[in-house]
Each structure stands twice: as structure tokens, then as C-alpha cells.
PDB file of C-alpha atoms in Angstrom:
ATOM      1  CA  MET A   1      74.378  50.530  36.029  1.00  0.00           C
ATOM      2  CA  ALA A   2      75.384  53.695  37.844  1.00  0.00           C
ATOM      3  CA  ARG A   3      76.420  53.381  41.481  1.00  0.00           C
ATOM      4  CA  ALA A   4      73.484  55.499  42.672  1.00  0.00           C
ATOM      5  CA  ALA A   5      71.051  53.283  40.784  1.00  0.00           C
ATOM      6  CA  VAL A   6      72.592  50.128  42.273  1.00  0.00           C
ATOM      7  CA  LYS A   7      72.238  51.559  45.769  1.00  0.00           C
ATOM      8  CA  ALA A   8      68.639  52.495  45.079  1.00  0.00           C
ATOM      9  CA  VAL A   9      67.809  48.961  43.898  1.00  0.00           C
ATOM     10  CA  ALA A  10      69.591  47.414  46.881  1.00  0.00           C
ATOM     11  CA  GLY A  11      67.720  49.734  49.230  1.00  0.00           C
ATOM     12  CA  GLU A  12      64.399  48.796  47.657  1.00  0.00           C
ATOM     13  CA  VAL A  13      65.197  45.064  47.955  1.00  0.00           C
ATOM     14  CA  ASN A  14      66.129  45.451  51.621  1.00  0.00           C
ATOM     15  CA  GLU A  15      63.013  47.499  52.307  1.00  0.00           C
ATOM     16  CA  ASN A  16      60.778  44.957  50.601  1.00  0.00           C
ATOM     17  CA  GLY A  17      62.457  42.131  52.484  1.00  0.00           C
ATOM     18  CA  ASP A  18      62.060  43.892  55.831  1.00  0.00           C
ATOM     19  CA  ARG A  19      58.441  44.700  55.026  1.00  0.00           C
ATOM     20  CA  MET A  20      57.632  41.087  54.187  1.00  0.00           C
ATOM     21  CA  LEU A  21      59.267  39.896  57.414  1.00  0.00           C
ATOM     22  CA  GLN A  22      57.187  42.435  59.316  1.00  0.00           C
ATOM     23  CA  ILE A  23      53.993  41.278  57.615  1.00  0.00           C
ATOM     24  CA  LEU A  24      54.746  37.609  58.292  1.00  0.00           C
ATOM     25  CA  GLY A  25      55.651  38.327  61.914  1.00  0.00           C
ATOM     26  CA  GLU A  26      52.544  40.370  62.648  1.00  0.00           C
ATOM     27  CA  SER A  27      50.359  37.894  60.768  1.00  0.00           C
ATOM     28  CA  ALA A  28      51.731  34.979  62.784  1.00  0.00           C
ATOM     29  CA  ARG A  29      50.965  36.845  66.005  1.00  0.00           C
ATOM     30  CA  LEU A  30      47.400  37.577  64.872  1.00  0.00           C
ATOM     31  CA  PHE A  31      46.781  34.038  63.608  1.00  0.00           C
ATOM     32  CA  ALA A  32      48.083  32.631  66.901  1.00  0.00           C
ATOM     33  CA  THR A  33      45.853  34.857  69.019  1.00  0.00           C
ATOM     34  CA  LYS A  34      42.747  35.331  66.860  1.00  0.00           C
ATOM     35  CA  GLY A  35      42.868  32.293  64.592  1.00  0.00           C
ATOM     36  CA  TYR A  36      42.794  32.214  60.801  1.00  0.00           C
ATOM     37  CA  ASP A  37      39.086  32.957  60.466  1.00  0.00           C
ATOM     38  CA  GLY A  38      39.260  35.727  63.063  1.00  0.00           C
ATOM     39  CA  THR A  39      42.059  37.567  61.257  1.00  0.00           C
ATOM     40  CA  SER A  40      41.370  39.760  58.239  1.00  0.00           C
ATOM     41  CA  MET A  41      43.692  41.422  55.749  1.00  0.00           C
ATOM     42  CA  ARG A  42      42.590  44.729  57.296  1.00  0.00           C
ATOM     43  CA  ASP A  43      43.737  43.484  60.722  1.00  0.00           C
ATOM     44  CA  ILE A  44      47.141  42.568  59.296  1.00  0.00           C
ATOM     45  CA  ALA A  45      47.533  45.889  57.489  1.00  0.00           C
ATOM     46  CA  GLU A  46      46.625  47.845  60.624  1.00  0.00           C
ATOM     47  CA  ALA A  47      49.031  45.805  62.772  1.00  0.00           C
ATOM     48  CA  CYS A  48      51.825  46.560  60.291  1.00  0.00           C
ATOM     49  CA  GLY A  49      50.888  50.217  59.985  1.00  0.00           C
ATOM     50  CA  ILE A  50      50.450  49.979  56.212  1.00  0.00           C
ATOM     51  CA  SER A  51      47.595  50.278  53.725  1.00  0.00           C
ATOM     52  CA  LYS A  52      45.683  47.271  52.446  1.00  0.00           C
ATOM     53  CA  SER A  53      46.836  48.084  48.922  1.00  0.00           C
ATOM     54  CA  LEU A  54      50.492  47.815  50.013  1.00  0.00           C
ATOM     55  CA  LEU A  55      49.711  44.544  51.781  1.00  0.00           C
ATOM     56  CA  TYR A  56      48.169  43.169  48.564  1.00  0.00           C
ATOM     57  CA  HIS A  57      51.272  44.346  46.709  1.00  0.00           C
ATOM     58  CA  HIS A  58      53.284  41.787  48.689  1.00  0.00           C
ATOM     59  CA  PHE A  59      50.736  38.973  49.068  1.00  0.00           C
ATOM     60  CA  VAL A  60      47.817  37.855  46.929  1.00  0.00           C
ATOM     61  CA  ASP A  61      45.572  37.026  49.864  1.00  0.00           C
ATOM     62  CA  LYS A  62      45.444  35.873  53.467  1.00  0.00           C
ATOM     63  CA  ASP A  63      45.833  32.251  52.437  1.00  0.00           C
ATOM     64  CA  GLU A  64      49.224  32.958  50.861  1.00  0.00           C
ATOM     65  CA  ILE A  65      50.441  34.663  54.039  1.00  0.00           C
ATOM     66  CA  TYR A  66      49.238  31.758  56.160  1.00  0.00           C
ATOM     67  CA  ALA A  67      50.893  29.208  53.898  1.00  0.00           C
ATOM     68  CA  ARG A  68      54.192  31.117  53.889  1.00  0.00           C
ATOM     69  CA  ILE A  69      54.213  31.139  57.688  1.00  0.00           C
ATOM     70  CA  ALA A  70      53.556  27.404  57.874  1.00  0.00           C
ATOM     71  CA  LEU A  71      56.223  26.500  55.316  1.00  0.00           C
ATOM     72  CA  GLY A  72      58.803  28.878  56.719  1.00  0.00           C
ATOM     73  CA  SER A  73      58.262  27.693  60.279  1.00  0.00           C
ATOM     74  CA  THR A  74      58.648  24.014  59.374  1.00  0.00           C
ATOM     75  CA  GLN A  75      61.875  24.603  57.456  1.00  0.00           C
ATOM     76  CA  ARG A  76      63.279  26.995  60.059  1.00  0.00           C
ATOM     77  CA  LEU A  77      62.593  24.509  62.874  1.00  0.00           C
ATOM     78  CA  TYR A  78      64.645  21.810  61.153  1.00  0.00           C
ATOM     79  CA  GLU A  79      67.533  24.169  60.424  1.00  0.00           C
ATOM     80  CA  PHE A  80      67.416  25.671  63.938  1.00  0.00           C
ATOM     81  CA  VAL A  81      67.686  22.235  65.552  1.00  0.00           C
ATOM     82  CA  VAL A  82      70.427  20.947  63.229  1.00  0.00           C
ATOM     83  CA  ASP A  83      72.562  24.015  63.929  1.00  0.00           C
ATOM     84  CA  ARG A  84      72.433  23.277  67.668  1.00  0.00           C
ATOM     85  CA  LEU A  85      73.440  19.610  67.648  1.00  0.00           C
ATOM     86  CA  PRO A  86      76.907  19.203  69.196  1.00  0.00           C
ATOM     87  CA  GLU A  87      79.241  17.681  66.601  1.00  0.00           C
ATOM     88  CA  ASN A  88      81.392  15.905  69.192  1.00  0.00           C
ATOM     89  CA  GLY A  89      78.665  15.120  71.714  1.00  0.00           C
ATOM     90  CA  THR A  90      77.700  11.609  72.743  1.00  0.00           C
ATOM     91  CA  PRO A  91      74.580  10.136  71.090  1.00  0.00           C
ATOM     92  CA  PRO A  92      72.433  10.835  74.189  1.00  0.00           C
ATOM     93  CA  ASP A  93      73.803  14.388  74.294  1.00  0.00           C
ATOM     94  CA  ARG A  94      72.662  14.896  70.719  1.00  0.00           C
ATOM     95  CA  VAL A  95      69.176  13.560  71.493  1.00  0.00           C
ATOM     96  CA  ARG A  96      68.980  15.939  74.454  1.00  0.00           C
ATOM     97  CA  ALA A  97      70.190  18.818  72.255  1.00  0.00           C
ATOM     98  CA  PHE A  98      67.489  18.016  69.665  1.00  0.00           C
ATOM     99  CA  MET A  99      64.816  18.243  72.331  1.00  0.00           C
ATOM    100  CA  THR A 100      66.076  21.372  74.084  1.00  0.00           C
ATOM    101  CA  ALA A 101      66.663  23.141  70.752  1.00  0.00           C
ATOM    102  CA  THR A 102      63.059  22.387  69.795  1.00  0.00           C
ATOM    103  CA  GLY A 103      61.954  23.919  73.099  1.00  0.00           C
ATOM    104  CA  ASP A 104      64.127  26.970  72.480  1.00  0.00           C
ATOM    105  CA  TYR A 105      62.683  27.347  68.980  1.00  0.00           C
ATOM    106  CA  PHE A 106      59.159  27.183  70.379  1.00  0.00           C
ATOM    107  CA  GLN A 107      59.997  29.914  72.899  1.00  0.00           C
ATOM    108  CA  ARG A 108      61.577  32.161  70.265  1.00  0.00           C
ATOM    109  CA  TYR A 109      58.974  31.672  67.524  1.00  0.00           C
ATOM    110  CA  ARG A 110      55.887  30.749  69.547  1.00  0.00           C
ATOM    111  CA  SER A 111      53.386  32.621  67.344  1.00  0.00           C
ATOM    112  CA  ASN A 112      54.774  31.030  64.174  1.00  0.00           C
ATOM    113  CA  TRP A 113      54.660  27.597  65.813  1.00  0.00           C
ATOM    114  CA  ILE A 114      51.021  27.943  66.854  1.00  0.00           C
ATOM    115  CA  ALA A 115      49.932  29.373  63.504  1.00  0.00           C
ATOM    116  CA  SER A 116      51.810  26.783  61.445  1.00  0.00           C
ATOM    117  CA  THR A 117      50.564  23.881  63.580  1.00  0.00           C
ATOM    118  CA  ALA A 118      46.970  24.851  62.860  1.00  0.00           C
ATOM    119  CA  ALA A 119      47.710  25.347  59.163  1.00  0.00           C
ATOM    120  CA  PHE A 120      49.832  22.290  58.483  1.00  0.00           C
ATOM    121  CA  TRP A 121      47.223  20.039  56.892  1.00  0.00           C
ATOM    122  CA  SER A 122      44.832  22.695  55.572  1.00  0.00           C
ATOM    123  CA  ASP A 123      46.769  24.207  52.644  1.00  0.00           C
ATOM    124  CA  PRO A 124      44.984  23.348  49.360  1.00  0.00           C
ATOM    125  CA  GLU A 125      48.138  24.145  47.333  1.00  0.00           C
ATOM    126  CA  LEU A 126      49.674  20.710  46.689  1.00  0.00           C
ATOM    127  CA  ARG A 127      53.201  21.948  45.960  1.00  0.00           C
ATOM    128  CA  ARG A 128      53.408  23.930  49.196  1.00  0.00           C
ATOM    129  CA  HIS A 129      51.934  21.027  51.137  1.00  0.00           C
ATOM    130  CA  LYS A 130      54.507  18.586  49.740  1.00  0.00           C
ATOM    131  CA  GLU A 131      57.349  20.946  50.622  1.00  0.00           C
ATOM    132  CA  ARG A 132      56.132  21.308  54.216  1.00  0.00           C
ATOM    133  CA  VAL A 133      55.798  17.544  54.551  1.00  0.00           C
ATOM    134  CA  MET A 134      59.354  17.177  53.202  1.00  0.00           C
ATOM    135  CA  TRP A 135      60.762  19.420  55.964  1.00  0.00           C
ATOM    136  CA  ARG A 136      58.540  17.728  58.550  1.00  0.00           C
ATOM    137  CA  ASP A 137      59.886  14.334  57.453  1.00  0.00           C
ATOM    138  CA  ARG A 138      63.480  15.570  57.697  1.00  0.00           C
ATOM    139  CA  TYR A 139      62.844  16.775  61.224  1.00  0.00           C
ATOM    140  CA  GLU A 140      61.207  13.502  62.282  1.00  0.00           C
ATOM    141  CA  GLY A 141      63.880  11.478  60.492  1.00  0.00           C
ATOM    142  CA  LEU A 142      66.566  13.337  62.421  1.00  0.00           C
ATOM    143  CA  ILE A 143      65.291  12.348  65.871  1.00  0.00           C
ATOM    144  CA  ARG A 144      64.885   8.754  64.732  1.00  0.00           C
ATOM    145  CA  GLN A 145      68.475   8.681  63.497  1.00  0.00           C
ATOM    146  CA  LEU A 146      69.729  10.176  66.754  1.00  0.00           C
ATOM    147  CA  ILE A 147      67.867   7.551  68.767  1.00  0.00           C
ATOM    148  CA  GLN A 148      69.235   4.790  66.529  1.00  0.00           C
ATOM    149  CA  ASP A 149      72.760   6.159  66.983  1.00  0.00           C
ATOM    150  CA  ALA A 150      72.333   5.961  70.751  1.00  0.00           C
ATOM    151  CA  ILE A 151      71.111   2.368  70.479  1.00  0.00           C
ATOM    152  CA  ASP A 152      74.031   1.417  68.238  1.00  0.00           C
ATOM    153  CA  ALA A 153      76.461   2.971  70.725  1.00  0.00           C
ATOM    154  CA  GLY A 154      74.963   0.927  73.565  1.00  0.00           C
ATOM    155  CA  ASP A 155      73.653   4.008  75.392  1.00  0.00           C
ATOM    156  CA  PHE A 156      69.961   3.164  74.863  1.00  0.00           C
ATOM    157  CA  ARG A 157      68.444  -0.284  74.968  1.00  0.00           C
ATOM    158  CA  ALA A 158      66.974  -1.672  71.765  1.00  0.00           C
ATOM    159  CA  VAL A 159      63.553  -0.055  71.367  1.00  0.00           C
ATOM    160  CA  ASP A 160      61.105   0.579  68.549  1.00  0.00           C
ATOM    161  CA  VAL A 161      62.775   3.648  67.034  1.00  0.00           C
ATOM    162  CA  PRO A 162      59.777   5.093  65.107  1.00  0.00           C
ATOM    163  CA  LEU A 163      57.528   4.638  68.158  1.00  0.00           C
ATOM    164  CA  THR A 164      60.073   6.293  70.448  1.00  0.00           C
ATOM    165  CA  GLY A 165      60.512   9.130  67.968  1.00  0.00           C
ATOM    166  CA  ARG A 166      56.774   9.716  67.908  1.00  0.00           C
ATOM    167  CA  LEU A 167      56.722   9.783  71.719  1.00  0.00           C
ATOM    168  CA  VAL A 168      59.446  12.445  71.791  1.00  0.00           C
ATOM    169  CA  LEU A 169      57.777  14.575  69.124  1.00  0.00           C
ATOM    170  CA  SER A 170      54.309  14.225  70.638  1.00  0.00           C
ATOM    171  CA  ALA A 171      55.591  15.554  73.957  1.00  0.00           C
ATOM    172  CA  LEU A 172      57.298  18.501  72.274  1.00  0.00           C
ATOM    173  CA  ASN A 173      54.706  19.335  69.628  1.00  0.00           C
ATOM    174  CA  TRP A 174      51.782  19.584  72.041  1.00  0.00           C
ATOM    175  CA  MET A 175      53.524  21.971  74.402  1.00  0.00           C
ATOM    176  CA  HIS A 176      51.753  24.894  72.748  1.00  0.00           C
ATOM    177  CA  ARG A 177      48.384  23.627  73.985  1.00  0.00           C
ATOM    178  CA  TRP A 178      49.210  24.170  77.650  1.00  0.00           C
ATOM    179  CA  TYR A 179      52.428  26.183  77.991  1.00  0.00           C
ATOM    180  CA  ARG A 180      52.174  29.680  79.486  1.00  0.00           C
ATOM    181  CA  PRO A 181      55.138  32.090  79.313  1.00  0.00           C
ATOM    182  CA  ASP A 182      54.504  33.356  82.861  1.00  0.00           C
ATOM    183  CA  LYS A 183      55.287  29.967  84.435  1.00  0.00           C
ATOM    184  CA  ASP A 184      58.606  29.077  86.067  1.00  0.00           C
ATOM    185  CA  LEU A 185      60.102  26.704  83.489  1.00  0.00           C
ATOM    186  CA  THR A 186      61.183  27.739  79.995  1.00  0.00           C
ATOM    187  CA  PRO A 187      60.293  25.470  77.047  1.00  0.00           C
ATOM    188  CA  GLY A 188      63.963  24.428  76.860  1.00  0.00           C
ATOM    189  CA  GLN A 189      63.894  23.368  80.517  1.00  0.00           C
ATOM    190  CA  ILE A 190      60.643  21.492  79.953  1.00  0.00           C
ATOM    191  CA  ALA A 191      62.249  19.659  77.019  1.00  0.00           C
ATOM    192  CA  GLU A 192      65.206  18.805  79.292  1.00  0.00           C
ATOM    193  CA  SER A 193      62.772  17.307  81.818  1.00  0.00           C
ATOM    194  CA  TYR A 194      61.055  15.358  79.034  1.00  0.00           C
ATOM    195  CA  PHE A 195      64.413  13.899  78.032  1.00  0.00           C
ATOM    196  CA  ASP A 196      65.046  12.732  81.594  1.00  0.00           C
ATOM    197  CA  LEU A 197      61.561  11.248  81.927  1.00  0.00           C
ATOM    198  CA  ILE A 198      61.601   9.472  78.571  1.00  0.00           C
ATOM    199  CA  PHE A 199      65.152   8.147  78.541  1.00  0.00           C
ATOM    200  CA  ASN A 200      65.849   7.696  82.261  1.00  0.00           C
ATOM    201  CA  GLY A 201      62.340   6.663  83.235  1.00  0.00           C
ATOM    202  CA  LEU A 202      60.360   6.966  86.464  1.00  0.00           C
ATOM    203  CA  LYS A 203      61.757   3.930  88.245  1.00  0.00           C
ATOM    204  CA  ALA A 204      63.838   4.807  91.307  1.00  0.00           C
ATOM    205  CA  ARG A 205      67.505   4.031  90.846  1.00  0.00           C
TER     206      ARG A 205
END
């Protein structure tokens, strides 16, 4: 293939990739603010500054866009958190890092988080649903393993690991229901406070 043709193909791939990221980003924002039912393909096209026909060139329908956001957000959350765990940190440090990284992810991708949370159980496509559950299970399994590591090291007392993991995730996952960006604390700082409350307790020392 001639060099000019290769460059043209590469440019088209990059343009298509950038366009899809734009569509997913704008769609997540609309789904988070207006809800799935309140968002139309026309709304998404107008937010992206493109025609509906170009939007349909990239995605079959609104359901496909919604599902892609939910799947991508679940996978990205797991990878985001794993990348921020300190390799040489103590077991409690790694639990804290898991929680603060989740808070940081929420702050950075808040629209995706809200949209994917609402969509998690509603996708009728079985294959996509199974893949999302797989990444969700990896994420939940990670915090359980980190808690178990801290117990094994003698840093945490022996507790019910699955129950403790659910407590941690419940605190983090429901932050989107009440958090407001204009408040004093960032989601990462809130997660830090959750860590102190859960693992150091309320009892005065």
C-alpha cells in the first residue's frame, strides 16, 4: 500500500476513534443528567454536533451506546484502581489506595459512573451482561483479597471478609446519590474518611 494511502487509513481510524469517544462521552453526560428515557438519538447527535445519520453510522441505536458506556465504565474502573495500588505498600495501605482510587475514578468519570450504575442490570444482551458482571466480580474480588491480606498480616482482626467487602463497596458505590461537586471534600477525600471510619472505628482511642 502506498504511503499516502496508509496515512489516509490511519487518519480515518483515528478520526473514527475520536468520534466514538466523543459520542460516548456526550451520551454519558446526557444519560446522567436526563436519564435513558429522557435522552434521544437526536439529543446525542446535537450534543456532538453531528447528523443523526453519522451517529447511526457508528451505533445501531441508543441501547448499544448505553450498553457500551456501562461495559466500558465497569472495566475501566477495575483497571484504574489496579494501576493505583502501591506495589510495596502495607496491606492497609493497599486497602486505602483501593478506596481512594475508586473515589478519584468517580470524580473523573462521574457521568459514566451514574449512567452505568443505572444500566448495569437492564441490558437484555446476555453476552454484554456477562462481561460486565465479570469485571464487576474482579473489582469486588480485589477488595476482598486486599482485606484478607491485611487480616493475614495481622493488621486487621479476623472479620467476615465478604461482608466487610460489601460494606466498603456500598459506601463507595452510593456516593453518586448524594455527592455534589461544589462541596468541600473531593470523592477521594471522602473515600479516605470512609477508610478511617470503617477500619479504625468510632470508638475513642
